[in-house]
PDB file of C-alpha atoms in Angstrom:
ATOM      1  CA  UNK D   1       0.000   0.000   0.000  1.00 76.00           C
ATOM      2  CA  UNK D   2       1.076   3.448  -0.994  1.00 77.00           C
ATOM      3  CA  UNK D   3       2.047   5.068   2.284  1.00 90.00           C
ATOM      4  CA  UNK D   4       3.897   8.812   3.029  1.00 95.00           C
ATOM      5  CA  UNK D   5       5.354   9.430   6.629  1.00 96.00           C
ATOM      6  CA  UNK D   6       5.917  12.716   7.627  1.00 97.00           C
ATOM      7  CA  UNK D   7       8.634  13.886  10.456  1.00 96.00           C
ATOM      8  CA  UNK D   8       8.276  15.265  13.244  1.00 96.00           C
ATOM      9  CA  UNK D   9       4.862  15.482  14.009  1.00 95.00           C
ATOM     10  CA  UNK D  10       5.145  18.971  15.752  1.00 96.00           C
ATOM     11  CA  UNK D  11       7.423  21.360  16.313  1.00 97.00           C
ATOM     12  CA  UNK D  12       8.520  24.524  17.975  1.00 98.00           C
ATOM     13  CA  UNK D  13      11.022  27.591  16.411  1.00 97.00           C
ATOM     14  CA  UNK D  14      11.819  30.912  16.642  1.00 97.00           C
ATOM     15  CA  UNK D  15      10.757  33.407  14.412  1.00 98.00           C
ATOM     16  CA  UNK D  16      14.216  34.187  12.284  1.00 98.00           C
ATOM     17  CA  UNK D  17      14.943  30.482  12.858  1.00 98.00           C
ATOM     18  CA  UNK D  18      15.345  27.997  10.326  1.00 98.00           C
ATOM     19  CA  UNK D  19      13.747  24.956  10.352  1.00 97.00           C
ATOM     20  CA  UNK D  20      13.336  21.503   8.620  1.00 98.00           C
ATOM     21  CA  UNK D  21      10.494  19.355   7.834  1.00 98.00           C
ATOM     22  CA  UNK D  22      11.042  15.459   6.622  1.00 98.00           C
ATOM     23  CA  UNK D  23       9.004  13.011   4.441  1.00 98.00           C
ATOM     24  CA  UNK D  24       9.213   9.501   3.741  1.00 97.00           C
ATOM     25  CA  UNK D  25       7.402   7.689   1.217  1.00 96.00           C
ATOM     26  CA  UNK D  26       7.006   4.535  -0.325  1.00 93.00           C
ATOM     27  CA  UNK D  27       4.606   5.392  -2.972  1.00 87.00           C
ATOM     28  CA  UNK D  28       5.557   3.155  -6.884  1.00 86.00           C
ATOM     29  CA  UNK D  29       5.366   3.879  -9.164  1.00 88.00           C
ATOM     30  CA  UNK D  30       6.277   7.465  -8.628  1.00 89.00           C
ATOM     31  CA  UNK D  31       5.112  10.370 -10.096  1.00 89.00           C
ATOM     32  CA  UNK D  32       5.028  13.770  -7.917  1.00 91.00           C
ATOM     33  CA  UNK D  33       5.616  14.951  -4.848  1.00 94.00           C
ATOM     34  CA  UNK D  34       3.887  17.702  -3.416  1.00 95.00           C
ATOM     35  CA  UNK D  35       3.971  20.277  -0.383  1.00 97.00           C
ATOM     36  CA  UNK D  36       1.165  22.054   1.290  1.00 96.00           C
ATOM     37  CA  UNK D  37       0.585  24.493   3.849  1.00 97.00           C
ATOM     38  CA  UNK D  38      -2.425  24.432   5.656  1.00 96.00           C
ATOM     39  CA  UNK D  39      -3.372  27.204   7.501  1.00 95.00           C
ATOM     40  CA  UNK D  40      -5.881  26.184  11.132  1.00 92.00           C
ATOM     41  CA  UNK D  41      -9.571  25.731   9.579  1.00 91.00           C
ATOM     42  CA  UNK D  42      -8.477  26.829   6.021  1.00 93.00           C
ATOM     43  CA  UNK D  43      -8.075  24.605   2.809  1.00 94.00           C
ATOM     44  CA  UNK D  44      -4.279  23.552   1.780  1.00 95.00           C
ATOM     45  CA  UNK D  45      -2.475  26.026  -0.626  1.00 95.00           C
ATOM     46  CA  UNK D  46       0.403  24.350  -2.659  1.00 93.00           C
ATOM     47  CA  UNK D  47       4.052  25.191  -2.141  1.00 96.00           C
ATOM     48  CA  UNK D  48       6.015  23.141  -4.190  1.00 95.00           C
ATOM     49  CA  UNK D  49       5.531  20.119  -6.645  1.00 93.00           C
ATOM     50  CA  UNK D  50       8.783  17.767  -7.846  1.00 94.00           C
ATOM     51  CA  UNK D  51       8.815  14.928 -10.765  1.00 92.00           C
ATOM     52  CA  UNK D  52      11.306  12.123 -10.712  1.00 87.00           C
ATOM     53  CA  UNK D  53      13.753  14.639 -12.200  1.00 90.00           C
ATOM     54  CA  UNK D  54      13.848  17.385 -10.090  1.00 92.00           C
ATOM     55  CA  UNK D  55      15.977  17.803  -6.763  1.00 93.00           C
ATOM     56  CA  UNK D  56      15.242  20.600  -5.504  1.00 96.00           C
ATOM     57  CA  UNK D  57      12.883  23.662  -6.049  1.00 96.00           C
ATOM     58  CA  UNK D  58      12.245  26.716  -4.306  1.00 96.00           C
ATOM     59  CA  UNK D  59       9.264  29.161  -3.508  1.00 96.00           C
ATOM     60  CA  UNK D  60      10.380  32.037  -1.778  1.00 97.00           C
ATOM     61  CA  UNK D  61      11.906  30.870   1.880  1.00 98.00           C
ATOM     62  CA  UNK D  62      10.422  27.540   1.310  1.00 98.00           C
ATOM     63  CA  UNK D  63      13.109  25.036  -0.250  1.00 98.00           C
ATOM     64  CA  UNK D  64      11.661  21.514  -1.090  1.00 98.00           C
ATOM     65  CA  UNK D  65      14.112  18.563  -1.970  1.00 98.00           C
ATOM     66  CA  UNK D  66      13.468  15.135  -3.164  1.00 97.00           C
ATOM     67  CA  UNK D  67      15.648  12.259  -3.478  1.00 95.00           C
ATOM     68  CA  UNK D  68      13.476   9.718  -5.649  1.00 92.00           C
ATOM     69  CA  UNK D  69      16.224   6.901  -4.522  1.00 92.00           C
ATOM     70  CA  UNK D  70      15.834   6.976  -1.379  1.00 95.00           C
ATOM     71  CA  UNK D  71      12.476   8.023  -1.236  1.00 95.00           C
ATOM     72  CA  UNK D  72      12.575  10.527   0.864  1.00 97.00           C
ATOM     73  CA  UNK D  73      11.648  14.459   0.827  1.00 98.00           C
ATOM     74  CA  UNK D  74      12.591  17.752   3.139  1.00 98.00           C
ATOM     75  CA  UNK D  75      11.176  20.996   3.348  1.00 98.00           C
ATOM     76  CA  UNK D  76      13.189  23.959   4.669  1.00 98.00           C
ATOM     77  CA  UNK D  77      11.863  27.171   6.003  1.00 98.00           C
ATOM     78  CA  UNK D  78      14.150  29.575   6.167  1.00 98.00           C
ATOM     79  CA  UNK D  79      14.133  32.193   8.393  1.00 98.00           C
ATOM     80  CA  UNK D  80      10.723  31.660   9.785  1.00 97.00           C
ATOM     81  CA  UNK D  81       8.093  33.635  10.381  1.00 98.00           C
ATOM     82  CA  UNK D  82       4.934  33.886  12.559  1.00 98.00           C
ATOM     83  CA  UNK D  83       2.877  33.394  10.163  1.00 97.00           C
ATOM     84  CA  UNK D  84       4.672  30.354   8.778  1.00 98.00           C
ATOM     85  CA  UNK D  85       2.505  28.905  11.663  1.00 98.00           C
ATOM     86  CA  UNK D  86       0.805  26.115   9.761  1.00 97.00           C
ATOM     87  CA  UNK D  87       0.339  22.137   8.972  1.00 97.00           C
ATOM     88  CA  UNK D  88       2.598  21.350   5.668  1.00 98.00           C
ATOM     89  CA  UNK D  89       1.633  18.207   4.167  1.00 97.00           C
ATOM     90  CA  UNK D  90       3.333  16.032   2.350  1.00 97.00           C
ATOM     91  CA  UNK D  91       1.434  14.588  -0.754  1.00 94.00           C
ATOM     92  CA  UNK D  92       3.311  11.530  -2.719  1.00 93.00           C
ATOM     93  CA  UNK D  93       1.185  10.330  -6.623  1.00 90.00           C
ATOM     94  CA  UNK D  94       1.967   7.151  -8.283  1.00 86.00           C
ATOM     95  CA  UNK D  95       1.514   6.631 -12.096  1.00 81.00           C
ATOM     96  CA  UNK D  96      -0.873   3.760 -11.642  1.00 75.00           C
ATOM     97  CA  UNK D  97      -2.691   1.590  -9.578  1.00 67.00           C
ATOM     98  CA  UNK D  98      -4.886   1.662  -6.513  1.00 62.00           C
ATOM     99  CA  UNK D  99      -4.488   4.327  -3.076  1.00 63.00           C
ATOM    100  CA  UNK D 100      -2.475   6.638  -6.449  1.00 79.00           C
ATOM    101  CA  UNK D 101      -2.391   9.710  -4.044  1.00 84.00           C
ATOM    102  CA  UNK D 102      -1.254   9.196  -0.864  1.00 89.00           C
ATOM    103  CA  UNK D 103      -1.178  12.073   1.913  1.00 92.00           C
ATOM    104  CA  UNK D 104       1.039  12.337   4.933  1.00 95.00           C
ATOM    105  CA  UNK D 105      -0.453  13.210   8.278  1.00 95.00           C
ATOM    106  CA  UNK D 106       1.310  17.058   8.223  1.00 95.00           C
ATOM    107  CA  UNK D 107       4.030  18.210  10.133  1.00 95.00           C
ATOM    108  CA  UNK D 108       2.762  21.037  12.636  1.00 96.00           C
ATOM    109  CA  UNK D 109       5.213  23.866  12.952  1.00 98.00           C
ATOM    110  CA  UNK D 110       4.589  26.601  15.653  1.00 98.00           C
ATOM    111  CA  UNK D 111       6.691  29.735  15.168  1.00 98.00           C
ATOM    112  CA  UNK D 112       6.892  32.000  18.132  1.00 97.00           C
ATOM    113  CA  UNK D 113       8.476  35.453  18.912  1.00 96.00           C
TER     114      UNK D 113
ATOM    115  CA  UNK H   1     -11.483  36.178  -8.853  1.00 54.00           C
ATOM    116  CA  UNK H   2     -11.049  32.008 -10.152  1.00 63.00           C
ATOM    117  CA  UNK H   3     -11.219  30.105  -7.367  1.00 93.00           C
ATOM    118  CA  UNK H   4     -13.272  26.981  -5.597  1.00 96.00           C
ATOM    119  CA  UNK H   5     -16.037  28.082  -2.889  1.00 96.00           C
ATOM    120  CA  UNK H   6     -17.252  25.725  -0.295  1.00 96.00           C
ATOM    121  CA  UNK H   7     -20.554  26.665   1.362  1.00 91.00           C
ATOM    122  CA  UNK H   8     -21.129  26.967   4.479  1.00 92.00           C
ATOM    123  CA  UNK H   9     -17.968  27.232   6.362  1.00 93.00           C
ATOM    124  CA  UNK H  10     -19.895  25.862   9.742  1.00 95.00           C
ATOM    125  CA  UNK H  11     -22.577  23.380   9.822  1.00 94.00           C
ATOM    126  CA  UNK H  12     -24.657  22.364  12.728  1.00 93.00           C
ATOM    127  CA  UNK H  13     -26.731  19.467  12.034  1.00 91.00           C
ATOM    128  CA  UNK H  14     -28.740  17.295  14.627  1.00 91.00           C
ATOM    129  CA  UNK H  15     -28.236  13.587  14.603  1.00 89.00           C
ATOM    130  CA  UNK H  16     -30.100  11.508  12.093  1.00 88.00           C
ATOM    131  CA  UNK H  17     -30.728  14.200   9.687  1.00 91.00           C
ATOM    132  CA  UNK H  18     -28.988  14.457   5.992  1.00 93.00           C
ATOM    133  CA  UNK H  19     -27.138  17.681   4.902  1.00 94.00           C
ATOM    134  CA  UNK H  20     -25.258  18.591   1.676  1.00 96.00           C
ATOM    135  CA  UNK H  21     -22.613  20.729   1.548  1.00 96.00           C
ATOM    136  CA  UNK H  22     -22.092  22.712  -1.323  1.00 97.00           C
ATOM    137  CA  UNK H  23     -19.168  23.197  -3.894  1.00 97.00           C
ATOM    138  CA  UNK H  24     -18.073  24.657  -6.820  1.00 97.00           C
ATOM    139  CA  UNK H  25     -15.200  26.002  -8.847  1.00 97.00           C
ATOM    140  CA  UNK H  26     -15.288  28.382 -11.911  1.00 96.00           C
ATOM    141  CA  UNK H  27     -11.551  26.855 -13.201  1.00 95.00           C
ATOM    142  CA  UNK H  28     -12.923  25.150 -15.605  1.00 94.00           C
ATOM    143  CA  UNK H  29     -11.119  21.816 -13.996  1.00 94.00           C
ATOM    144  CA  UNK H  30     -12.261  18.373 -15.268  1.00 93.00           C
ATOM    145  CA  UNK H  31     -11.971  16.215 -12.102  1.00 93.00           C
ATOM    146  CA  UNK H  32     -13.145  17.478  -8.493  1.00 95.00           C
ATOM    147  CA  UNK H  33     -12.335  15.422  -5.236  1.00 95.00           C
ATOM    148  CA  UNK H  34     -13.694  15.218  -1.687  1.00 97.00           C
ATOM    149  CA  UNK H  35     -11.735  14.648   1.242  1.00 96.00           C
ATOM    150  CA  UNK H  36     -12.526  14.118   4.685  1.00 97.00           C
ATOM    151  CA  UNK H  37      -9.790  15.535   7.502  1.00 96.00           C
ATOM    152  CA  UNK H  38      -9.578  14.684  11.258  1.00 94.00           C
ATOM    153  CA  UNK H  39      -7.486  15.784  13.790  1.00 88.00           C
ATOM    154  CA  UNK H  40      -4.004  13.832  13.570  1.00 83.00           C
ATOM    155  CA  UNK H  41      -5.066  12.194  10.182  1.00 86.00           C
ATOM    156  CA  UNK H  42      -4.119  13.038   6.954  1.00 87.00           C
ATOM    157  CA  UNK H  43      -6.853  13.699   4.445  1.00 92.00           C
ATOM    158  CA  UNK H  44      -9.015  10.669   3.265  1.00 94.00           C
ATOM    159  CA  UNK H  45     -10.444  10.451  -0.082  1.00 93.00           C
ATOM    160  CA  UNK H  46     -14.762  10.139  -0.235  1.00 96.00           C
ATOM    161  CA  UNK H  47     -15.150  10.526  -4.012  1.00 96.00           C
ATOM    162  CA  UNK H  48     -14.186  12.139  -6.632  1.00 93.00           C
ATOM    163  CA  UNK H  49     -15.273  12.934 -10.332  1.00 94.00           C
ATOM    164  CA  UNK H  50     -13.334  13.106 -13.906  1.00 91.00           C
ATOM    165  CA  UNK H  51     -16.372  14.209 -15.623  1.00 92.00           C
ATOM    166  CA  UNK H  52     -19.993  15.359 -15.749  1.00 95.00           C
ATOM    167  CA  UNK H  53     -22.117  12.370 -14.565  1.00 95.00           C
ATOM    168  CA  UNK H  54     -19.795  10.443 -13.594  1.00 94.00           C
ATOM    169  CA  UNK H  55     -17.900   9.544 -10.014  1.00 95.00           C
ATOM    170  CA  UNK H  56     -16.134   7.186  -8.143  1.00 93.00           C
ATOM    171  CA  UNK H  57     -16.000   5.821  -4.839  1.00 94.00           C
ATOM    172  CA  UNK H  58     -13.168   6.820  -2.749  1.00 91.00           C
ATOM    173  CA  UNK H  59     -11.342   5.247   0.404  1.00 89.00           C
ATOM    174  CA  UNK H  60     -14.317   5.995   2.467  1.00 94.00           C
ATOM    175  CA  UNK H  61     -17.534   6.698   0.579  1.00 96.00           C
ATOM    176  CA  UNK H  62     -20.008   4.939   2.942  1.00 95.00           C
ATOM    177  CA  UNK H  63     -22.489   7.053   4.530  1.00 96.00           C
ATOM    178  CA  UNK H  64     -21.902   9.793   1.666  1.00 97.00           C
ATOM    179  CA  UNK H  65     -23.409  10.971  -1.635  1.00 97.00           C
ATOM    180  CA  UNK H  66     -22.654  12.802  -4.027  1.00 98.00           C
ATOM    181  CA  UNK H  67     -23.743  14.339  -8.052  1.00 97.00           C
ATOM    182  CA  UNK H  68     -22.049  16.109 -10.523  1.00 97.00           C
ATOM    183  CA  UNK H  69     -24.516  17.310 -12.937  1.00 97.00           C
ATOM    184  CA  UNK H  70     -22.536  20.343 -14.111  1.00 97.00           C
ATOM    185  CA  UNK H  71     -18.831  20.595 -14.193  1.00 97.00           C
ATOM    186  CA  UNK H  72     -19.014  23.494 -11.662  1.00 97.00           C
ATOM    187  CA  UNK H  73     -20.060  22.140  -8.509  1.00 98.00           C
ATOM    188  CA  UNK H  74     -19.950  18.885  -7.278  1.00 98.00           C
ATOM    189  CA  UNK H  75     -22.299  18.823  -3.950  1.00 98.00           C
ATOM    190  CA  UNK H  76     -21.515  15.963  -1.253  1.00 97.00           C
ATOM    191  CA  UNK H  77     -24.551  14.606   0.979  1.00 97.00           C
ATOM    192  CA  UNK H  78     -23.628  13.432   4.448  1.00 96.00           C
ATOM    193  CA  UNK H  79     -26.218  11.123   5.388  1.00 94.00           C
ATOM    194  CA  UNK H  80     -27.545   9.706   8.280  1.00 89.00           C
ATOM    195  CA  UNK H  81     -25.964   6.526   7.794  1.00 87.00           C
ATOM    196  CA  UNK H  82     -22.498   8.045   8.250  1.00 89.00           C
ATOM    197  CA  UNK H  83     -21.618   7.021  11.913  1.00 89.00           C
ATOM    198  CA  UNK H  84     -19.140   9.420  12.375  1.00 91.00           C
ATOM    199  CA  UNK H  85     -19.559  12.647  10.780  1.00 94.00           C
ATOM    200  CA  UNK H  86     -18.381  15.141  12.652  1.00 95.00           C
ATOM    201  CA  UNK H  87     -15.592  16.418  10.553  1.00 96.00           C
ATOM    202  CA  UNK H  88     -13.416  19.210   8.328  1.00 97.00           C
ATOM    203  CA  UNK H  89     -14.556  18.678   5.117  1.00 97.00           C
ATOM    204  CA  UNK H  90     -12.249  19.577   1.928  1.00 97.00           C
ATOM    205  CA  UNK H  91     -13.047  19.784  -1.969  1.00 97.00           C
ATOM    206  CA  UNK H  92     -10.845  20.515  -4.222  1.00 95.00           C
ATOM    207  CA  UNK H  93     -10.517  19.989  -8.048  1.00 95.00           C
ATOM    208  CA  UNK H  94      -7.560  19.540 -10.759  1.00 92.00           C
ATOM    209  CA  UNK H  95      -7.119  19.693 -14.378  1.00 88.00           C
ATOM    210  CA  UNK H  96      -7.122  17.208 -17.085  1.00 75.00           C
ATOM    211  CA  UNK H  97      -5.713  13.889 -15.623  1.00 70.00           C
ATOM    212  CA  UNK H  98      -7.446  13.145 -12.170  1.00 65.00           C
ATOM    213  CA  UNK H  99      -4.540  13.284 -10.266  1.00 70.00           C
ATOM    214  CA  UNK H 100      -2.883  15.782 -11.744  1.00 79.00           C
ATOM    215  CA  UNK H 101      -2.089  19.348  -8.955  1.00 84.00           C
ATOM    216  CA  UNK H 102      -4.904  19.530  -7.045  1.00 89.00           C
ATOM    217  CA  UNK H 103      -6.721  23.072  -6.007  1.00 92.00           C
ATOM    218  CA  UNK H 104      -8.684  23.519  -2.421  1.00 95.00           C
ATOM    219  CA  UNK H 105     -11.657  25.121  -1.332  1.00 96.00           C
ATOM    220  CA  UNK H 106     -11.372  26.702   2.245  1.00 95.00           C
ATOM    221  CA  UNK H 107     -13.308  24.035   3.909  1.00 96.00           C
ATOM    222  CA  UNK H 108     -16.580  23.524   5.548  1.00 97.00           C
ATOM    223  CA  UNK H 109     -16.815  22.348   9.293  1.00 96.00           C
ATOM    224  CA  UNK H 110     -19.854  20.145  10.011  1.00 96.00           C
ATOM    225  CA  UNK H 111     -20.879  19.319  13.548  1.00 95.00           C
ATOM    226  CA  UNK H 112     -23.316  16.998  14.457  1.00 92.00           C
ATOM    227  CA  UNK H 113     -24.909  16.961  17.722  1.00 88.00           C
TER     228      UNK H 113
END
């Protein structure tokens, strides 16, 4: 079964602090891989989405990375701010088969003054 | 403004009764989705549709309805057979190929007393 783990569950920074978020997938055959913040009681707004191909890619102080061998994904917030208070989920999609989107459970990131 | 609208943004519904929540989207996206959200859990698929009268069952599409009679809105009944329904309810919608990058509505919130 198509499954994404996302690491850590919660955590606590400074504002100005960087910080960064892990996921682990094991999602086949690949296709994208996908970031979302997700604001309390608001829909998810997409950050960044990766292919096989791509390593890296940036949007603004958000830096995703993907390394389709070992299956795993990071997202780095650089110096954070309060309103980078927010779930970020990690969305994996396979080419095929059943379960072809898979979504992590979010990592919850609390930036404080 | 393009966008997807979910209507309303709290529900209050007594126990035992039906209630639809609304949604639509003027991006002129092919496939729409509806996901279910609970605290800790990543979202779960209900249904989704690739095309005007036509959808398909999700991960958990017991208790739930849905239509899609225009490519605009695709409206989701929670009904009474649901046993848990007490939720944070997301639609969202893509172009072209169902899985393709996926768009969110802000969410509704339906409580059920």
């Amino acid at each position: 079964k198509n499954q994404v783990e996302q690491s850590p569950q919660s955590l606590i920074i400074l504002e100005g602090k960087n910080c960064t978020l892990q996921c682990n997938y094991t999602v086949s055959p690949f296709s994208n891989l996908r970031w979302y913040k997700q604001d309390t009681g608001r829909g998810p707004v997409s950050l960044t989405i990766m292919t096989f191909s791509e390593n890296t890619k940036s949007n603004g102080r958000y830096t995703a990375t993907l390394d389709a061998d070992t299956k795993q994904s990071s997202l780095h917030i650089t110096a954070s701010q309060l309103s980078d208070s927010a779930s970020y989920i990690c969305v994996v999609s396979a080419y095929y088969g059943n379960n072809r989107l898979a979504f992590g459970k979010g990592n919850q990131v609390v930036v404080i003054p | 403004d393009g966008g997807i609208t979910q209507s309303p943004k709290y529900l209050f519904r007594k126990e035992g009764q039906n209630v639809t929540l609304s949604c639509e989207q003027n991006l002129n996206h092919d496939a729409m989705y509806w996901y279910r959200q609970d605290p800790g859990q990543g979202l779960r698929l209900i249904y989704y549709s690739q095309i005007v009268n036509d959808f398909q069952k999700g991960d958990i599409a017991e208790g739930y309805s849905v239509s899609r009679e225009k490519k605009e809105s695709f409206p989701l009944t929670v009904t009474s057979a649901q046993k848990n329904p007490t939720a944070f309810y997301l639609c969202a919608s893509s172009m072209g190929e169902i899985y393709n990058e996926q768009f969110f509505g802000p969410g509704t919130r339906l409580t059920v007393l």
